[in-house]
Amino acid sequence: MVTLEDVARHAGVSLATASRVLNGSSRQVGRAMRERVEKAAAELGYRTNVAAQTLARGASDVIGLVVHDLVDPYFAAIADGAMRAADARGHMVMVGTTHRDPEREIAYVSTLHAQRVRAVLIAGSRVADAAVTDRLRAELGRYRETGGRVACVGQDLLGVATVAPANREGAADLARALAALGHTRFAVLAGPPHLVTAIDRRTGFTEALADLGLPEPQIVYGSFDRGGGHTAVQEVADATCVFAVNDVMAVGALAALRERGVRVPDDVSVAGFDDIATLRDLTPALSTVRLPLADMGARAVELALSGDHGDPPVVAGVEGRVVLRDSVRRLR
Amino acid sequence: MVTLEDVARHAGVSLATASRVLNGSSRQVGRAMRERVEKAAAELGYRTNVAAQTLARGASDVIGLVVHDLVDPYFAAIADGAMRAADARGHMVMVGTTHRDPEREIAYVSTLHAQRVRAVLIAGSRVADAAVTDRLRAELGRYRETGGRVACVGQDLLGVATVAPANREGAADLARALAALGHTRFAVLAGPPHLVTAIDRRTGFTEALADLGLPEPQIVYGSFDRGGGHTAVQEVADATCVFAVNDVMAVGALAALRERGVRVPDDVSVAGFDDIATLRDLTPALSTVRLPLADMGARAVELALSGDHGDPPVVAGVEGRVVLRDSVRRLR
DNA sequence: GACGATCAGGAAAGCGATTTCCAGTATGGC
DNA sequence: GCCATACTGGAAATCGCTTTCCTGATCGTC
């Protein structure tokens, strides 16, 4: 294992000089010395020991990212955006996947804290459970006290910088767009009753319908994934249009409808939320609300890294845009 | 920032004892002392400084993972499997995405080496370019010389432990299955001409056809992604069955065919490779060769972590299983 | 009851960088 | 030409933890 000291000795300079040449310092080093050190480092195949560097500097160049599930394209897209942004700033990303277990979320924050990562990004929707949210907040608080930076993608519940998609407004826009097509009898595949993202999308949708003077939609709860959509849609009684609170659920719903021989959009229209790129080739093409997921991940990195420590937490709103495709039809 | 020394002082014990209690050691500590230390740590909110620990121990608990693109569900699935396995062994995962740039792949290995990660996993297909592969191999060699462990998911080209899917055999099996349905005129959307995975799948397919005495298929090269399939399929002249060397390309092909009003499978059959879970709800359902992607990621972790350093590199073969679905039809 | 073996606790030497001083040398203004 | 000023290079302290010895005590055995 080649150390900086080996390099310094080989180049015939001091440790200090070698450090200044190789690992970025504000101090200048004369040209002759610089070249000798660089040559020595190359010859010996020196690699900085980041652990030592982190210890000495008191800060690492790693960013922690906590997501629910990388296989879910929603999180994959956010992670991708975050990693690009991190990379552009010379950071590496450590990822933890919780598979929707809030305890693991807390555990990961703790682990990332121990790693002394520069910032922690938390993506994914919170459950409206005060106790567990409080514990997460406490864990984040301890991390922030020691200089850690935190940003969140999702809801502004943690008291930290947040990239907040306009779930309510997006769902409301979608409701209005669908109503404009002539639909009046709706069903909402609403996901888990206590998941904040799901709640926001459901209420945004239903409130917009109420404002339009339309009848209340049928609400069917279920899980937040494909299976949830698949199961829930089977309980829909009579509706001309089904809104699933995310695209993956909508895909499950489409599959279930197809299995039962219900035609989309002829017999029933279907819409989702997120506009997952991987799902754009479905037939019929899914109507949805587009969220700039990769941008959201990148924004979260910027938010976490920028801003002074005492600043009040920033909330960056992100708008959704309604995209109507073949999965919905005009009525009458 | 609470240090171990603070905890030791607070508990009235030595640094050594505190270390043994809190950060796992083979040595026993008496019950009374242990409890005092644990209490002190809890009261002070102590978090191990992993950088210091890594420096002192000379090894970290982090595993590095290099993939092309997390948004590609193929890599997402592998990453997910790897992360689960890593987690089960108490490791965290640092991810780098290369977006198919071999230079970045090398750069990431270097960075991960600097991080002194316990193991590096490289997923994704290699380009048949000896120069760049040699440089990657050299970089990995330097890492391994200092005790680093490496495993690869894909081809056995790097001289390291490898999880190698049976691309040739899988493609050959698929060719035979399709031929058994009565198809004789094939086209292969072959991806990049120098990508090893693409080459293996293409040749496995064509060789099986040759063995059956069937005419040579039309080969159309292109990129390895959705766009590549979308573009390439438009050059297919006359074939009753199109094989895309991965599912994502097959999806692009399906989209292009649909746009042109070509019906699948009535006018032409389509098959892919990988069996990406996210894509299972396409219509028509895609025929493909199933690879246990998550298992492959997990296997790679095991391979990297197990085995003594002097051992010859293990190659763990992984079989693919042909899955015929609605996207292909029986001819005659 | 003595002796070697076993074991719990502590002092201190690293691990491999960064960074603060300090000293010595060039530079510039007058 | 002289003094204050800037720079460059080096010695050494430091970051927080692990681990090797070392010491003293407890234990079991003959």
XYZ file of C-alpha atoms (C1' of nucleotides) in Angstrom:
724
model
C 0.000 0.000 0.000
C 1.688 3.185 -1.193
C 1.286 6.095 1.185
C 1.840 9.758 0.777
C 4.972 9.401 2.819
C 6.364 6.935 0.306
C 5.697 9.413 -2.444
C 7.305 12.241 -0.517
C 10.392 10.198 0.206
C 10.636 9.010 -3.364
C 10.395 12.574 -4.595
C 12.751 13.869 -1.937
C 10.305 16.396 -0.533
C 8.421 16.772 2.691
C 5.103 15.177 3.461
C 3.521 18.603 3.521
C 4.638 19.416 0.033
C 3.481 16.119 -1.338
C 0.096 16.611 0.242
C -0.225 20.078 -1.204
C 0.613 18.865 -4.675
C -1.546 15.786 -4.778
C -4.629 16.495 -2.793
C -5.600 20.032 -3.617
C -4.579 22.843 -1.333
C -4.868 26.588 -1.433
C -1.116 26.849 -1.137
C 1.149 27.076 -4.135
C 3.995 24.690 -4.761
C 6.909 25.550 -7.015
C 6.936 24.057 -10.432
C 10.037 21.917 -9.957
C 8.771 20.321 -6.749
C 5.315 19.848 -8.157
C 6.607 17.893 -11.094
C 8.831 15.723 -8.979
C 5.954 14.831 -6.736
C 3.611 14.092 -9.594
C 6.179 11.895 -11.220
C 6.826 10.006 -8.020
C 3.108 9.497 -7.427
C 2.624 8.152 -10.915
C 5.605 5.849 -10.679
C 4.531 4.411 -7.385
C 0.853 4.191 -8.327
C -0.239 6.267 -5.374
C -3.942 6.445 -4.459
C -5.110 8.816 -1.788
C -6.459 7.041 1.259
C -9.813 8.744 1.473
C -10.440 7.473 4.976
C -7.333 9.242 6.221
C -8.230 12.307 4.248
C -11.732 12.363 5.634
C -10.417 11.985 9.142
C -7.920 14.774 8.760
C -10.253 17.112 6.934
C -13.222 16.282 9.094
C -15.514 15.965 6.100
C -15.987 13.463 3.352
C -16.919 13.799 -0.275
C -19.678 11.281 -0.130
C -23.369 11.972 -0.287
C -25.841 9.543 1.189
C -29.074 8.729 -0.564
C -31.945 6.876 1.036
C -34.667 5.556 -1.240
C -37.391 2.983 -0.893
C -36.644 0.775 -3.827
C -34.266 1.156 -6.745
C -36.288 -1.210 -8.890
C -39.174 1.194 -8.735
C -38.476 3.440 -11.717
C -39.691 6.441 -9.759
C -36.790 6.157 -7.362
C -34.387 5.042 -10.028
C -35.044 8.267 -11.900
C -34.571 10.388 -8.798
C -31.406 8.518 -7.906
C -30.089 8.990 -11.400
C -30.644 12.729 -11.268
C -29.057 12.948 -7.846
C -26.047 10.957 -8.942
C -25.465 13.120 -11.977
C -25.587 16.246 -9.885
C -23.352 14.735 -7.232
C -20.910 13.659 -9.835
C -20.758 17.113 -11.352
C -19.661 18.377 -7.967
C -17.121 15.668 -7.398
C -19.095 13.615 -4.930
C -19.784 9.932 -4.782
C -23.137 8.570 -3.695
C -23.845 5.899 -1.128
C -27.270 4.417 -1.496
C -29.483 2.702 1.004
C -32.768 1.081 0.074
C -35.373 0.745 2.753
C -37.979 -1.306 0.916
C -40.514 0.921 2.644
C -39.478 0.079 6.161
C -39.324 3.304 8.193
C -37.040 1.671 10.743
C -34.474 1.016 8.091
C -34.745 4.603 7.018
C -33.745 5.696 10.471
C -31.006 3.098 10.609
C -29.585 4.329 7.336
C -29.468 7.906 8.482
C -27.546 6.720 11.485
C -25.126 4.731 9.356
C -24.610 7.609 6.967
C -24.004 9.869 9.916
C -21.343 7.467 11.126
C -19.815 7.632 7.684
C -19.670 11.391 8.105
C -21.172 11.849 4.666
C -21.350 15.407 3.458
C -25.096 15.333 2.973
C -28.030 12.992 3.287
C -30.850 12.891 0.773
C -34.098 11.247 1.715
C -36.444 10.332 -1.074
C -39.796 8.732 -0.790
C -43.043 9.408 0.795
C -43.552 9.562 4.447
C -46.181 7.678 6.322
C -48.438 9.952 8.334
C -47.262 8.354 11.554
C -46.115 11.004 13.977
C -44.071 8.683 16.184
C -41.821 7.274 13.537
C -41.505 10.584 11.748
C -40.416 12.153 14.996
C -37.728 9.564 15.472
C -36.453 10.106 11.961
C -36.470 13.813 12.541
C -34.530 13.330 15.755
C -31.937 11.217 14.004
C -31.598 13.816 11.284
C -31.353 16.489 13.922
C -28.380 14.802 15.554
C -26.739 14.549 12.192
C -27.338 18.183 11.380
C -26.008 19.315 14.706
C -22.642 17.987 13.737
C -22.657 19.876 10.476
C -24.515 17.401 8.310
C -26.730 18.659 5.543
C -30.058 17.147 4.676
C -32.510 17.435 1.851
C -35.693 15.598 1.198
C -37.563 14.736 -1.949
C -41.241 14.580 -1.246
C -43.135 16.251 1.513
C -42.043 19.094 3.676
C -42.505 17.186 6.913
C -39.039 16.819 8.251
C -38.180 20.453 8.748
C -35.358 20.243 6.244
C -34.738 21.541 2.752
C -37.250 19.877 0.503
C -37.999 19.367 -3.143
C -41.755 19.199 -3.079
C -43.743 18.108 -6.101
C -47.129 19.737 -6.399
C -49.086 16.582 -5.814
C -52.370 18.203 -4.913
C -52.302 20.719 -7.722
C -51.163 18.154 -10.272
C -53.936 15.785 -9.309
C -56.428 18.644 -9.375
C -55.278 19.663 -12.847
C -55.677 16.099 -13.969
C -59.170 15.914 -12.516
C -60.172 19.043 -14.382
C -58.675 17.772 -17.621
C -60.544 14.507 -17.305
C -63.780 16.244 -16.404
C -63.336 18.420 -19.485
C -63.444 15.238 -21.528
C -66.901 14.620 -20.198
C -66.216 12.177 -17.398
C -68.340 12.472 -14.314
C -68.193 9.140 -12.528
C -64.672 8.591 -11.194
C -62.858 6.052 -9.101
C -59.569 6.680 -7.317
C -57.112 3.876 -6.649
C -55.829 5.710 -3.638
C -52.937 3.664 -2.327
C -52.265 3.385 1.405
C -54.524 5.584 3.499
C -51.645 7.002 5.541
C -49.047 7.644 2.890
C -48.752 11.380 2.514
C -48.054 11.437 -1.215
C -51.040 9.213 -1.821
C -53.232 11.338 0.399
C -52.218 14.560 -1.334
C -52.916 13.184 -4.772
C -56.225 11.705 -3.752
C -57.483 14.818 -2.013
C -56.245 17.113 -4.772
C -58.217 15.021 -7.198
C -61.379 14.739 -5.164
C -61.423 18.390 -4.147
C -61.150 19.481 -7.751
C -64.078 17.247 -8.625
C -66.088 18.714 -5.762
C -65.296 22.222 -6.963
C -66.684 21.262 -10.335
C -69.865 20.069 -8.715
C -69.246 16.465 -9.718
C -70.239 13.481 -7.574
C -67.743 12.071 -5.127
C -65.488 9.453 -6.652
C -65.278 5.932 -5.349
C -62.116 5.568 -3.238
C -60.323 2.224 -3.127
C -57.270 1.881 -0.897
C -54.458 -0.573 -1.461
C -50.710 -0.785 -1.667
C -48.641 1.787 -3.530
C -47.285 -0.615 -6.133
C -48.374 -2.587 -9.158
C -50.158 -5.166 -7.035
C -52.080 -2.436 -5.274
C -53.431 -1.108 -8.544
C -54.193 -4.579 -9.811
C -56.208 -5.509 -6.760
C -57.903 -2.194 -6.166
C -59.274 -1.758 -9.661
C -61.290 -4.925 -9.264
C -63.405 -3.240 -6.652
C -64.319 -0.343 -8.841
C -68.051 -0.476 -9.234
C -69.129 1.870 -11.942
C -66.907 4.625 -13.183
C -65.984 5.839 -16.601
C -62.571 6.941 -15.456
C -60.087 5.503 -12.978
C -57.290 7.567 -11.455
C -54.423 5.622 -9.921
C -52.268 7.773 -7.649
C -49.118 6.614 -9.395
C -48.142 5.158 -12.728
C -47.001 1.821 -11.402
C -50.416 1.285 -9.836
C -52.043 2.362 -13.073
C -50.066 -0.325 -14.859
C -51.401 -2.898 -12.437
C -54.891 -1.614 -13.039
C -54.483 -1.813 -16.802
C -53.302 -5.399 -16.493
C -56.253 -6.375 -14.318
C -58.699 -4.736 -16.675
C -57.154 -6.477 -19.638
C -57.413 -9.804 -17.859
C -61.081 -9.220 -17.302
C -61.655 -8.187 -20.885
C -62.460 -4.593 -20.041
C -61.227 -2.374 -22.845
C -59.249 0.789 -22.149
C -60.168 3.450 -23.035
C -63.358 2.257 -24.714
C -64.995 0.857 -21.613
C -63.094 2.804 -19.029
C -60.421 5.492 -19.047
C -57.310 5.207 -16.865
C -54.821 7.793 -15.680
C -51.793 7.686 -13.432
C -49.254 10.042 -11.922
C -45.470 10.558 -12.355
C -44.937 9.830 -16.051
C -42.364 7.108 -15.614
C -40.208 6.992 -18.743
C -39.875 3.212 -18.769
C -43.646 2.947 -18.928
C -44.188 5.221 -21.909
C -44.497 2.314 -24.319
C -47.505 0.755 -22.734
C -50.618 0.273 -24.790
C -52.749 2.137 -24.465
C -50.320 4.943 -23.690
C -50.883 6.062 -20.131
C -52.293 9.473 -19.345
C -50.572 10.929 -16.335
C -49.046 13.930 -14.632
C -45.438 14.421 -15.567
C -42.937 15.072 -12.816
C -39.328 15.939 -13.696
C -37.945 13.185 -11.519
C -34.293 13.404 -12.470
C -34.362 17.155 -11.973
C -35.892 16.652 -8.586
C -33.015 14.422 -7.574
C -30.515 16.953 -8.857
C -32.295 19.796 -7.109
C -32.140 17.900 -3.862
C -28.367 17.635 -4.163
C -28.064 21.346 -4.816
C -30.377 22.191 -1.964
C -28.480 20.015 0.448
C -25.090 21.327 -0.521
C -25.947 24.974 -0.842
C -27.256 27.307 1.786
C -25.630 28.115 5.063
C -26.219 25.965 7.995
C -28.303 28.391 9.950
C -30.633 29.206 7.076
C -34.260 28.280 7.386
C -35.051 25.208 5.302
C -35.853 25.903 1.674
C -38.822 24.303 0.008
C -38.456 24.081 -3.747
C -41.778 23.472 -5.395
C -41.937 21.367 -8.516
C -44.888 21.521 -10.863
C -46.503 18.592 -12.578
C -47.868 18.795 -16.090
C -50.913 16.867 -17.237
C -50.232 14.609 -20.219
C -53.259 13.065 -21.858
C -52.601 10.006 -23.963
C -54.584 7.106 -25.391
C -55.634 5.597 -22.084
C -58.380 8.202 -21.734
C -61.132 9.002 -24.152
C -63.525 11.828 -24.653
C -67.021 10.957 -23.550
C -70.088 11.683 -25.675
C -18.869 16.024 17.655
C -18.788 13.341 20.322
C -15.744 11.124 20.148
C -14.977 7.808 21.668
C -12.684 9.574 24.077
C -15.586 11.657 25.318
C -17.552 8.506 25.929
C -14.653 6.841 27.723
C -14.144 9.829 29.958
C -17.840 10.128 30.674
C -17.963 6.466 31.604
C -14.727 6.628 33.572
C -13.017 3.920 31.560
C -10.134 3.773 29.174
C -10.352 4.423 25.470
C -9.509 0.802 24.794
C -12.408 -0.462 26.840
C -14.848 1.918 25.240
C -13.678 0.831 21.828
C -14.092 -2.804 22.690
C -17.585 -2.292 23.950
C -18.909 -0.123 21.186
C -17.235 -1.210 18.040
C -17.098 -4.957 18.214
C -13.985 -6.720 19.296
C -13.026 -10.284 20.023
C -12.134 -9.322 23.551
C -14.584 -9.557 26.409
C -15.465 -6.650 28.618
C -16.901 -7.098 32.068
C -20.567 -6.557 32.481
C -20.329 -3.537 34.753
C -17.951 -1.659 32.467
C -19.920 -2.602 29.400
C -23.076 -1.138 30.794
C -21.399 2.044 31.903
C -19.966 2.547 28.449
C -23.224 1.821 26.698
C -25.040 4.221 28.946
C -22.492 6.951 28.364
C -22.618 6.441 24.601
C -26.377 6.678 24.595
C -26.415 9.757 26.784
C -23.876 11.553 24.663
C -25.356 10.433 21.362
C -22.111 8.906 20.198
C -21.727 7.863 16.551
C -18.664 5.963 15.443
C -16.494 7.914 13.062
C -16.252 5.393 10.288
C -13.429 7.240 8.585
C -11.262 6.875 11.656
C -12.320 3.299 12.053
C -11.508 2.505 8.462
C -8.127 4.125 8.811
C -7.303 2.228 11.952
C -8.635 -1.076 10.745
C -7.281 -0.689 7.251
C -10.512 -1.834 5.684
C -13.928 -0.335 5.235
C -17.384 -1.814 5.251
C -18.377 -0.300 1.979
C -18.823 -2.085 -1.308
C -18.488 -0.202 -4.554
C -20.832 -0.873 -7.431
C -20.270 0.373 -10.946
C -23.186 0.193 -13.360
C -24.011 1.826 -16.639
C -27.348 3.349 -15.859
C -29.648 2.988 -12.896
C -32.672 4.010 -14.924
C -32.189 0.963 -17.091
C -34.235 -1.644 -15.226
C -31.643 -4.291 -16.045
C -29.068 -2.534 -13.898
C -31.594 -1.451 -11.341
C -32.492 -5.087 -10.749
C -28.858 -6.133 -10.433
C -28.145 -3.228 -8.110
C -31.120 -4.132 -5.993
C -29.956 -7.704 -5.597
C -26.440 -6.576 -4.795
C -27.660 -4.119 -2.216
C -29.796 -6.674 -0.464
C -26.889 -9.074 -0.258
C -24.529 -6.355 0.898
C -26.991 -5.281 3.507
C -27.357 -8.784 4.841
C -23.620 -8.792 5.461
C -23.564 -5.391 7.066
C -22.131 -3.475 4.158
C -23.187 -0.251 2.542
C -23.020 0.271 -1.193
C -21.488 3.165 -3.071
C -22.775 3.409 -6.597
C -21.236 4.955 -9.657
C -23.044 5.221 -12.955
C -20.950 5.418 -16.086
C -23.663 6.056 -18.652
C -21.712 3.664 -20.873
C -18.509 5.622 -20.873
C -15.591 3.214 -20.357
C -13.363 6.037 -19.163
C -15.713 6.743 -16.329
C -15.702 3.104 -15.457
C -11.955 3.251 -14.974
C -12.246 6.495 -13.087
C -14.764 4.982 -10.727
C -12.601 2.008 -9.957
C -9.857 4.427 -9.100
C -12.138 6.449 -6.855
C -13.446 3.367 -5.130
C -9.898 2.203 -4.629
C -9.101 5.514 -3.000
C -12.098 4.957 -0.758
C -10.546 1.644 0.229
C -13.872 -0.079 -0.322
C -13.951 -3.716 0.658
C -14.953 -4.885 -2.795
C -15.771 -3.526 -6.217
C -18.570 -4.908 -8.360
C -18.610 -4.136 -12.034
C -21.845 -4.713 -13.862
C -22.554 -4.190 -17.475
C -21.261 -5.370 -20.727
C -17.824 -4.746 -21.915
C -16.965 -3.350 -25.270
C -14.692 -5.621 -27.269
C -11.972 -2.983 -27.259
C -8.743 -4.454 -26.062
C -7.075 -1.148 -25.210
C -9.711 0.166 -22.861
C -10.343 -3.249 -21.347
C -6.656 -3.548 -20.626
C -6.633 -0.236 -18.848
C -9.609 -1.251 -16.753
C -7.928 -4.521 -15.975
C -4.773 -2.688 -14.964
C -6.717 -0.393 -12.667
C -8.469 -3.362 -11.099
C -5.124 -5.094 -10.766
C -3.693 -2.236 -8.754
C -6.731 -2.345 -6.528
C -6.476 -6.087 -6.012
C -2.801 -5.893 -5.208
C -3.670 -3.896 -2.133
C -6.189 -6.466 -0.987
C -9.230 -5.263 -2.871
C -11.753 -7.787 -4.059
C -13.484 -7.607 -7.386
C -16.402 -9.314 -9.018
C -17.998 -8.752 -12.333
C -21.496 -9.316 -13.641
C -21.377 -10.101 -17.320
C -18.515 -11.523 -19.257
C -15.487 -13.274 -17.965
C -13.063 -10.864 -19.595
C -11.431 -9.141 -16.706
C -9.749 -12.095 -15.101
C -11.798 -11.666 -11.949
C -14.612 -13.541 -10.282
C -17.581 -13.331 -12.577
C -21.279 -14.002 -12.641
C -21.779 -14.970 -16.233
C -25.234 -15.322 -17.708
C -25.476 -17.942 -20.431
C -26.138 -15.471 -23.201
C -25.228 -17.749 -26.091
C -27.120 -20.717 -24.763
C -30.133 -18.662 -23.791
C -30.308 -17.090 -27.217
C -29.855 -20.486 -28.819
C -32.674 -21.939 -26.735
C -34.846 -19.054 -27.779
C -33.995 -19.587 -31.439
C -34.955 -23.227 -31.187
C -38.191 -22.416 -29.407
C -39.141 -19.907 -32.057
C -38.185 -22.256 -34.855
C -40.382 -24.891 -33.242
C -43.278 -22.502 -33.699
C -42.661 -22.659 -37.409
C -40.661 -19.494 -37.964
C -37.934 -19.646 -40.567
C -37.223 -16.083 -41.630
C -35.670 -14.174 -38.739
C -34.221 -10.763 -38.119
C -31.908 -9.910 -35.237
C -31.775 -6.426 -33.770
C -28.214 -6.955 -32.741
C -27.217 -3.875 -30.806
C -23.684 -2.487 -31.053
C -21.346 -4.689 -33.086
C -18.605 -4.594 -30.448
C -20.558 -5.069 -27.262
C -19.751 -8.504 -25.959
C -23.160 -9.281 -24.495
C -24.807 -8.284 -27.739
C -22.364 -10.363 -29.751
C -22.913 -13.442 -27.612
C -26.653 -13.258 -27.870
C -26.587 -12.623 -31.586
C -24.182 -15.446 -32.367
C -25.931 -17.873 -30.039
C -29.123 -17.147 -31.896
C -27.708 -17.354 -35.406
C -25.664 -20.448 -34.736
C -28.699 -22.284 -33.437
C -30.576 -21.331 -36.575
C -27.708 -22.569 -38.704
C -27.694 -25.856 -36.821
C -31.343 -26.232 -37.642
C -30.589 -25.669 -41.285
C -32.537 -22.435 -41.390
C -31.536 -19.468 -43.542
C -29.303 -16.803 -42.070
C -31.239 -14.093 -40.280
C -31.032 -10.459 -41.236
C -28.728 -8.638 -38.800
C -29.379 -4.993 -37.978
C -26.976 -3.196 -35.663
C -27.868 -0.234 -33.501
C -27.622 1.055 -29.981
C -28.328 -1.161 -26.970
C -31.326 0.811 -25.749
C -34.925 1.529 -26.632
C -33.954 3.891 -29.413
C -31.709 1.269 -30.922
C -34.582 -1.191 -31.161
C -36.917 1.451 -32.469
C -34.587 2.472 -35.272
C -33.259 -0.942 -36.170
C -36.610 -2.627 -36.605
C -37.468 -0.233 -39.386
C -34.767 -1.772 -41.520
C -36.095 -5.257 -41.176
C -37.018 -6.355 -44.659
C -39.002 -9.522 -44.506
C -39.057 -11.691 -41.458
C -41.787 -13.398 -39.531
C -39.923 -13.083 -36.273
C -37.681 -10.394 -34.822
C -35.250 -11.068 -31.979
C -33.995 -8.036 -30.103
C -30.913 -8.777 -28.003
C -32.479 -7.204 -24.952
C -35.943 -6.406 -23.695
C -35.552 -2.673 -23.748
C -34.682 -2.790 -27.435
C -37.626 -5.084 -28.004
C -39.855 -2.469 -26.430
C -38.524 0.114 -28.859
C -39.166 -2.277 -31.698
C -42.724 -2.914 -30.542
C -43.340 0.815 -30.401
C -41.987 1.372 -33.905
C -44.047 -1.471 -35.296
C -47.168 -0.142 -33.652
C -46.520 3.299 -35.083
C -46.305 1.783 -38.537
C -49.456 -0.234 -38.068
C -47.687 -3.575 -38.080
C -49.517 -5.948 -35.770
C -47.648 -8.080 -33.244
C -47.811 -11.056 -33.281
C -50.200 -11.311 -36.217
C -47.897 -9.742 -38.771
C -44.610 -10.333 -37.019
C -43.458 -12.003 -33.822
C -41.064 -10.249 -31.438
C -38.834 -11.577 -28.690
C -36.337 -10.000 -26.347
C -33.873 -11.035 -23.671
C -33.623 -10.454 -19.867
C -37.263 -10.560 -18.789
C -37.318 -7.169 -17.139
C -40.017 -7.179 -14.468
C -41.121 -3.615 -15.102
C -41.870 -4.548 -18.673
C -44.054 -7.546 -17.991
C -47.247 -5.591 -18.498
C -46.627 -4.626 -22.059
C -49.137 -5.660 -24.676
C -48.548 -7.938 -26.285
C -46.644 -9.583 -23.445
C -43.039 -9.909 -24.469
C -41.456 -13.286 -25.107
C -37.959 -13.350 -23.773
C -35.229 -15.213 -21.928
C -35.497 -14.801 -18.211
C -32.366 -13.971 -16.275
C -32.459 -13.898 -12.463
C -31.044 -10.392 -12.325
C -31.380 -9.732 -8.621
C -29.797 -13.086 -7.844
C -26.954 -12.231 -10.143
C -26.270 -9.049 -8.216
C -26.396 -10.952 -4.950
C -24.134 -13.680 -6.279
C -21.610 -11.079 -7.323
C -21.457 -9.773 -3.770
C -20.917 -13.258 -2.413
C -18.286 -14.024 -4.999
C -16.392 -10.835 -4.278
C -16.467 -11.277 -0.538
C -15.789 -14.981 -0.350
C -12.783 -16.869 -1.570
C -9.238 -16.293 -0.531
C -7.172 -13.776 -2.256
C -4.891 -16.174 -4.009
C -7.691 -18.303 -5.408
C -8.177 -18.470 -9.144
C -11.167 -16.382 -10.202
C -14.482 -18.168 -10.006
C -16.938 -18.000 -12.838
C -20.481 -18.617 -11.738
C -22.672 -19.481 -14.674
C -26.293 -18.374 -14.684
C -28.853 -19.985 -16.901
C -31.568 -18.213 -18.798
C -35.003 -19.695 -19.282
C -37.078 -19.125 -22.384
C -40.459 -17.587 -21.686
C -42.871 -17.478 -24.573
C -45.697 -15.004 -24.278
C -48.181 -13.295 -26.550
C -45.653 -11.417 -28.645
C -44.910 -14.540 -30.656
C -47.337 -16.724 -32.547
C -47.294 -20.192 -33.980
C -46.959 -20.155 -37.745
C -49.159 -22.267 -40.078
C -1.014 -23.326 49.392
C 1.756 -22.422 45.245
C 2.026 -22.125 40.312
C 0.908 -21.608 35.621
C -3.001 -20.282 32.825
C -6.613 -17.253 31.739
C -8.694 -12.961 31.630
C -10.148 -7.868 32.254
C -8.506 -3.282 31.897
C -5.246 0.430 30.469
C -1.221 2.920 28.181
C 0.458 4.029 23.990
C 1.847 3.273 19.280
C 0.168 3.369 15.051
C -3.257 4.120 10.627
C -2.397 8.115 6.494
C -3.588 12.102 5.554
C -4.081 17.786 6.606
C -2.680 22.019 8.377
C -0.601 25.261 11.543
C 3.351 27.380 12.518
C 8.156 28.648 11.518
C 12.097 29.707 8.924
C 14.330 31.119 4.965
C 14.298 33.464 0.517
C 12.772 36.377 -3.098
C 10.155 40.823 -4.090
C 8.813 45.544 -4.024
C 8.667 50.338 -2.660
C 11.334 54.325 -1.356
C 20.636 49.733 -0.406
C 17.119 48.637 3.410
C 12.995 47.068 5.517
C 8.400 45.332 5.241
C 5.866 41.838 2.565
C 4.818 37.932 0.219
C 5.886 33.083 -0.803
C 7.729 28.499 -0.655
C 9.158 24.393 1.875
C 9.355 21.641 6.106
C 8.586 19.916 11.062
C 5.231 18.383 13.861
C 0.674 18.285 15.967
C -3.702 16.484 15.017
C -7.996 13.927 13.390
C -10.665 9.426 16.059
C -10.218 4.831 16.376
C -7.910 -0.032 16.816
C -4.842 -3.093 18.774
C -0.639 -4.743 20.755
C 1.517 -5.214 24.789
C 1.686 -4.989 29.723
C 0.056 -5.444 34.486
C -2.554 -7.333 38.079
C -6.074 -10.264 39.504
C -8.802 -14.547 39.501
C -9.080 -19.346 38.826
C -8.289 -24.251 38.712
C -5.269 -27.912 39.779
C -2.024 -30.828 41.925
